[in-house]
Amino acid sequence: MKCALVTGGSRGIGNAICEKLSQDSDYHILINYYSNKEEAENTLEKVIANGATGEILKFDVANFEEVQSVLTEWQEANPDAIVEAIINNAGITKDGLFMWMSFEDWSSVINTSLNGFFNVTNFFMQKMLRNKYGRIVNIV
């Protein structure tokens, strides 16, 4: 089973990416979300309505241990699955003037947008290299 993982796949751009993948590819779509299960379920319904398959994976991309745990559990439950595409779309904004941005806000943006890329991509990188195939798209 060939898969595409879309982080932040439940809403906005991630939702649109999942929907487009379900129309234009034969990937089993892994829809990652962190806080809005209802929107993730709505995205999965759209994927299935387009004739594709998919599933929902809940984890915080900024949390290395959680990413490792959830993806390891998923991989063990799906030993024949190959993630060929990773779309690192998860991100947050803390809009406002930089001079009033707190260090905590800055850290949460960096942890989700940049460390999230590392945490997810790092899990699959050796597998992609072993398969001599893979696509990684980063959206920040």
PDB file of C-alpha atoms in Angstrom:
ATOM      1  CA  MET A   1       0.000   0.000   0.000  1.00  0.00           C
ATOM      2  CA  LYS A   2       1.483   3.312  -1.120  1.00  0.00           C
ATOM      3  CA  CYS A   3       0.733   6.213   1.219  1.00  0.00           C
ATOM      4  CA  ALA A   4       0.975   9.977   1.396  1.00  0.00           C
ATOM      5  CA  LEU A   5       1.119  11.678   4.798  1.00  0.00           C
ATOM      6  CA  VAL A   6      -0.270  15.202   5.067  1.00  0.00           C
ATOM      7  CA  THR A   7       0.494  16.929   8.352  1.00  0.00           C
ATOM      8  CA  GLY A   8      -2.068  19.507   9.334  1.00  0.00           C
ATOM      9  CA  GLY A   9      -4.368  17.729   6.907  1.00  0.00           C
ATOM     10  CA  SER A  10      -7.664  18.490   8.573  1.00  0.00           C
ATOM     11  CA  ARG A  11      -8.193  22.128   7.621  1.00  0.00           C
ATOM     12  CA  GLY A  12      -7.293  24.841   5.147  1.00  0.00           C
ATOM     13  CA  ILE A  13      -4.449  24.065   2.770  1.00  0.00           C
ATOM     14  CA  GLY A  14      -3.976  20.584   4.255  1.00  0.00           C
ATOM     15  CA  ASN A  15      -7.608  19.725   3.618  1.00  0.00           C
ATOM     16  CA  ALA A  16      -7.284  20.906   0.004  1.00  0.00           C
ATOM     17  CA  ILE A  17      -4.098  18.852  -0.449  1.00  0.00           C
ATOM     18  CA  CYS A  18      -5.808  15.710   0.874  1.00  0.00           C
ATOM     19  CA  GLU A  19      -8.776  16.275  -1.402  1.00  0.00           C
ATOM     20  CA  LYS A  20      -6.573  16.842  -4.465  1.00  0.00           C
ATOM     21  CA  LEU A  21      -4.449  13.768  -3.700  1.00  0.00           C
ATOM     22  CA  SER A  22      -7.628  11.712  -3.420  1.00  0.00           C
ATOM     23  CA  GLN A  23      -8.659  12.867  -6.907  1.00  0.00           C
ATOM     24  CA  ASP A  24      -5.302  12.652  -8.680  1.00  0.00           C
ATOM     25  CA  SER A  25      -3.393   9.765  -7.103  1.00  0.00           C
ATOM     26  CA  ASP A  26      -3.785   6.225  -5.888  1.00  0.00           C
ATOM     27  CA  TYR A  27      -2.262   6.965  -2.490  1.00  0.00           C
ATOM     28  CA  HIS A  28      -3.792   5.848   0.784  1.00  0.00           C
ATOM     29  CA  ILE A  29      -3.929   9.242   2.489  1.00  0.00           C
ATOM     30  CA  LEU A  30      -2.769   9.658   6.076  1.00  0.00           C
ATOM     31  CA  ILE A  31      -4.491  12.732   7.463  1.00  0.00           C
ATOM     32  CA  ASN A  32      -2.651  14.160  10.445  1.00  0.00           C
ATOM     33  CA  TYR A  33      -4.353  16.492  12.880  1.00  0.00           C
ATOM     34  CA  TYR A  34      -3.680  17.713  16.387  1.00  0.00           C
ATOM     35  CA  SER A  35      -6.708  19.533  17.787  1.00  0.00           C
ATOM     36  CA  ASN A  36      -9.763  19.312  15.535  1.00  0.00           C
ATOM     37  CA  LYS A  37     -10.955  15.727  15.152  1.00  0.00           C
ATOM     38  CA  GLU A  38     -14.247  16.783  13.537  1.00  0.00           C
ATOM     39  CA  GLU A  39     -12.454  18.574  10.702  1.00  0.00           C
ATOM     40  CA  ALA A  40     -10.122  15.583  10.237  1.00  0.00           C
ATOM     41  CA  GLU A  41     -13.169  13.329   9.942  1.00  0.00           C
ATOM     42  CA  ASN A  42     -14.708  15.740   7.390  1.00  0.00           C
ATOM     43  CA  THR A  43     -11.494  15.602   5.361  1.00  0.00           C
ATOM     44  CA  LEU A  44     -11.516  11.800   5.466  1.00  0.00           C
ATOM     45  CA  GLU A  45     -15.134  11.784   4.262  1.00  0.00           C
ATOM     46  CA  LYS A  46     -14.105  13.909   1.242  1.00  0.00           C
ATOM     47  CA  VAL A  47     -11.199  11.575   0.494  1.00  0.00           C
ATOM     48  CA  ILE A  48     -13.494   8.530   0.583  1.00  0.00           C
ATOM     49  CA  ALA A  49     -16.169  10.316  -1.485  1.00  0.00           C
ATOM     50  CA  ASN A  50     -13.511  10.779  -4.189  1.00  0.00           C
ATOM     51  CA  GLY A  51     -12.962   7.030  -4.298  1.00  0.00           C
ATOM     52  CA  ALA A  52      -9.680   6.993  -2.396  1.00  0.00           C
ATOM     53  CA  THR A  53      -8.753   5.462   0.937  1.00  0.00           C
ATOM     54  CA  GLY A  54      -7.351   7.145   3.985  1.00  0.00           C
ATOM     55  CA  GLU A  55      -7.134   7.287   7.721  1.00  0.00           C
ATOM     56  CA  ILE A  56      -6.632   9.796  10.484  1.00  0.00           C
ATOM     57  CA  LEU A  57      -3.503  10.036  12.640  1.00  0.00           C
ATOM     58  CA  LYS A  58      -3.584  12.304  15.692  1.00  0.00           C
ATOM     59  CA  PHE A  59      -0.255  13.671  16.867  1.00  0.00           C
ATOM     60  CA  ASP A  60       1.470  16.961  17.593  1.00  0.00           C
ATOM     61  CA  VAL A  61       4.218  17.347  14.981  1.00  0.00           C
ATOM     62  CA  ALA A  62       6.190  19.493  17.449  1.00  0.00           C
ATOM     63  CA  ASN A  63       6.429  16.635  19.950  1.00  0.00           C
ATOM     64  CA  PHE A  64       9.256  14.310  18.853  1.00  0.00           C
ATOM     65  CA  GLU A  65       8.323  11.457  21.215  1.00  0.00           C
ATOM     66  CA  GLU A  66       4.655  11.581  20.239  1.00  0.00           C
ATOM     67  CA  VAL A  67       5.484  11.577  16.518  1.00  0.00           C
ATOM     68  CA  GLN A  68       7.802   8.601  16.964  1.00  0.00           C
ATOM     69  CA  SER A  69       5.251   6.718  19.064  1.00  0.00           C
ATOM     70  CA  VAL A  70       2.249   7.238  16.785  1.00  0.00           C
ATOM     71  CA  LEU A  71       4.149   6.586  13.558  1.00  0.00           C
ATOM     72  CA  THR A  72       5.884   3.506  14.977  1.00  0.00           C
ATOM     73  CA  GLU A  73       2.525   2.120  16.103  1.00  0.00           C
ATOM     74  CA  TRP A  74       1.031   2.853  12.673  1.00  0.00           C
ATOM     75  CA  GLN A  75       3.986   1.276  10.834  1.00  0.00           C
ATOM     76  CA  GLU A  76       3.832  -1.872  13.000  1.00  0.00           C
ATOM     77  CA  ALA A  77       0.093  -2.186  12.287  1.00  0.00           C
ATOM     78  CA  ASN A  78       0.757  -1.670   8.539  1.00  0.00           C
ATOM     79  CA  PRO A  79       4.030  -3.492   7.800  1.00  0.00           C
ATOM     80  CA  ASP A  80       3.460  -3.531   4.026  1.00  0.00           C
ATOM     81  CA  ALA A  81       2.659   0.187   3.811  1.00  0.00           C
ATOM     82  CA  ILE A  82       5.170   2.502   2.165  1.00  0.00           C
ATOM     83  CA  VAL A  83       4.984   6.237   2.738  1.00  0.00           C
ATOM     84  CA  GLU A  84       6.146   7.677  -0.567  1.00  0.00           C
ATOM     85  CA  ALA A  85       5.066  11.270  -0.045  1.00  0.00           C
ATOM     86  CA  ILE A  86       5.255  13.531   2.986  1.00  0.00           C
ATOM     87  CA  ILE A  87       3.583  16.903   2.835  1.00  0.00           C
ATOM     88  CA  ASN A  88       4.745  18.862   5.880  1.00  0.00           C
ATOM     89  CA  ASN A  89       1.904  21.336   6.043  1.00  0.00           C
ATOM     90  CA  ALA A  90       1.291  21.649   9.795  1.00  0.00           C
ATOM     91  CA  GLY A  91       1.968  25.124  11.046  1.00  0.00           C
ATOM     92  CA  ILE A  92       0.744  27.789  13.389  1.00  0.00           C
ATOM     93  CA  THR A  93       0.867  31.553  13.397  1.00  0.00           C
ATOM     94  CA  LYS A  94       1.063  33.972  16.252  1.00  0.00           C
ATOM     95  CA  ASP A  95       0.309  37.104  14.282  1.00  0.00           C
ATOM     96  CA  GLY A  96       1.152  40.481  15.681  1.00  0.00           C
ATOM     97  CA  LEU A  97       4.003  42.914  15.821  1.00  0.00           C
ATOM     98  CA  PHE A  98       7.340  41.221  16.314  1.00  0.00           C
ATOM     99  CA  MET A  99       8.302  43.634  19.097  1.00  0.00           C
ATOM    100  CA  TRP A 100       5.383  42.320  21.181  1.00  0.00           C
ATOM    101  CA  MET A 101       5.864  38.643  20.388  1.00  0.00           C
ATOM    102  CA  SER A 102       6.692  36.604  23.454  1.00  0.00           C
ATOM    103  CA  PHE A 103       9.462  34.021  23.458  1.00  0.00           C
ATOM    104  CA  GLU A 104       6.825  31.339  24.140  1.00  0.00           C
ATOM    105  CA  ASP A 105       4.870  32.330  21.014  1.00  0.00           C
ATOM    106  CA  TRP A 106       8.079  32.394  18.970  1.00  0.00           C
ATOM    107  CA  SER A 107       9.066  28.959  20.269  1.00  0.00           C
ATOM    108  CA  SER A 108       5.679  27.405  19.522  1.00  0.00           C
ATOM    109  CA  VAL A 109       5.784  28.685  15.924  1.00  0.00           C
ATOM    110  CA  ILE A 110       9.336  27.359  15.417  1.00  0.00           C
ATOM    111  CA  ASN A 111       8.567  24.037  17.126  1.00  0.00           C
ATOM    112  CA  THR A 112       5.548  23.361  14.924  1.00  0.00           C
ATOM    113  CA  SER A 113       6.755  24.769  11.617  1.00  0.00           C
ATOM    114  CA  LEU A 114      10.416  23.695  11.665  1.00  0.00           C
ATOM    115  CA  ASN A 115      10.860  21.018  14.291  1.00  0.00           C
ATOM    116  CA  GLY A 116       7.633  19.414  13.058  1.00  0.00           C
ATOM    117  CA  PHE A 117       9.259  18.990   9.642  1.00  0.00           C
ATOM    118  CA  PHE A 118      12.262  17.306  11.258  1.00  0.00           C
ATOM    119  CA  ASN A 119      10.211  15.073  13.562  1.00  0.00           C
ATOM    120  CA  VAL A 120       8.007  13.657  10.808  1.00  0.00           C
ATOM    121  CA  THR A 121      10.522  13.517   7.960  1.00  0.00           C
ATOM    122  CA  ASN A 122      13.208  11.979  10.162  1.00  0.00           C
ATOM    123  CA  PHE A 123      10.931   9.031  10.922  1.00  0.00           C
ATOM    124  CA  PHE A 124      10.549   8.097   7.241  1.00  0.00           C
ATOM    125  CA  MET A 125      13.888   9.220   5.758  1.00  0.00           C
ATOM    126  CA  GLN A 126      15.774   5.899   6.031  1.00  0.00           C
ATOM    127  CA  LYS A 127      12.798   4.016   4.611  1.00  0.00           C
ATOM    128  CA  MET A 128      12.634   6.392   1.633  1.00  0.00           C
ATOM    129  CA  LEU A 129      16.352   6.036   1.017  1.00  0.00           C
ATOM    130  CA  ARG A 130      16.108   2.239   1.232  1.00  0.00           C
ATOM    131  CA  ASN A 131      13.216   2.289  -1.279  1.00  0.00           C
ATOM    132  CA  LYS A 132      15.156   4.750  -3.472  1.00  0.00           C
ATOM    133  CA  TYR A 133      12.005   6.782  -3.812  1.00  0.00           C
ATOM    134  CA  GLY A 134      10.122   9.469  -1.975  1.00  0.00           C
ATOM    135  CA  ARG A 135       8.781  12.957  -2.218  1.00  0.00           C
ATOM    136  CA  ILE A 136       8.879  15.587   0.524  1.00  0.00           C
ATOM    137  CA  VAL A 137       7.020  18.868   0.261  1.00  0.00           C
ATOM    138  CA  ASN A 138       7.480  21.506   2.962  1.00  0.00           C
ATOM    139  CA  ILE A 139       4.997  24.310   3.425  1.00  0.00           C
ATOM    140  CA  VAL A 140       5.786  26.889   6.090  1.00  0.00           C
TER     141      VAL A 140
END
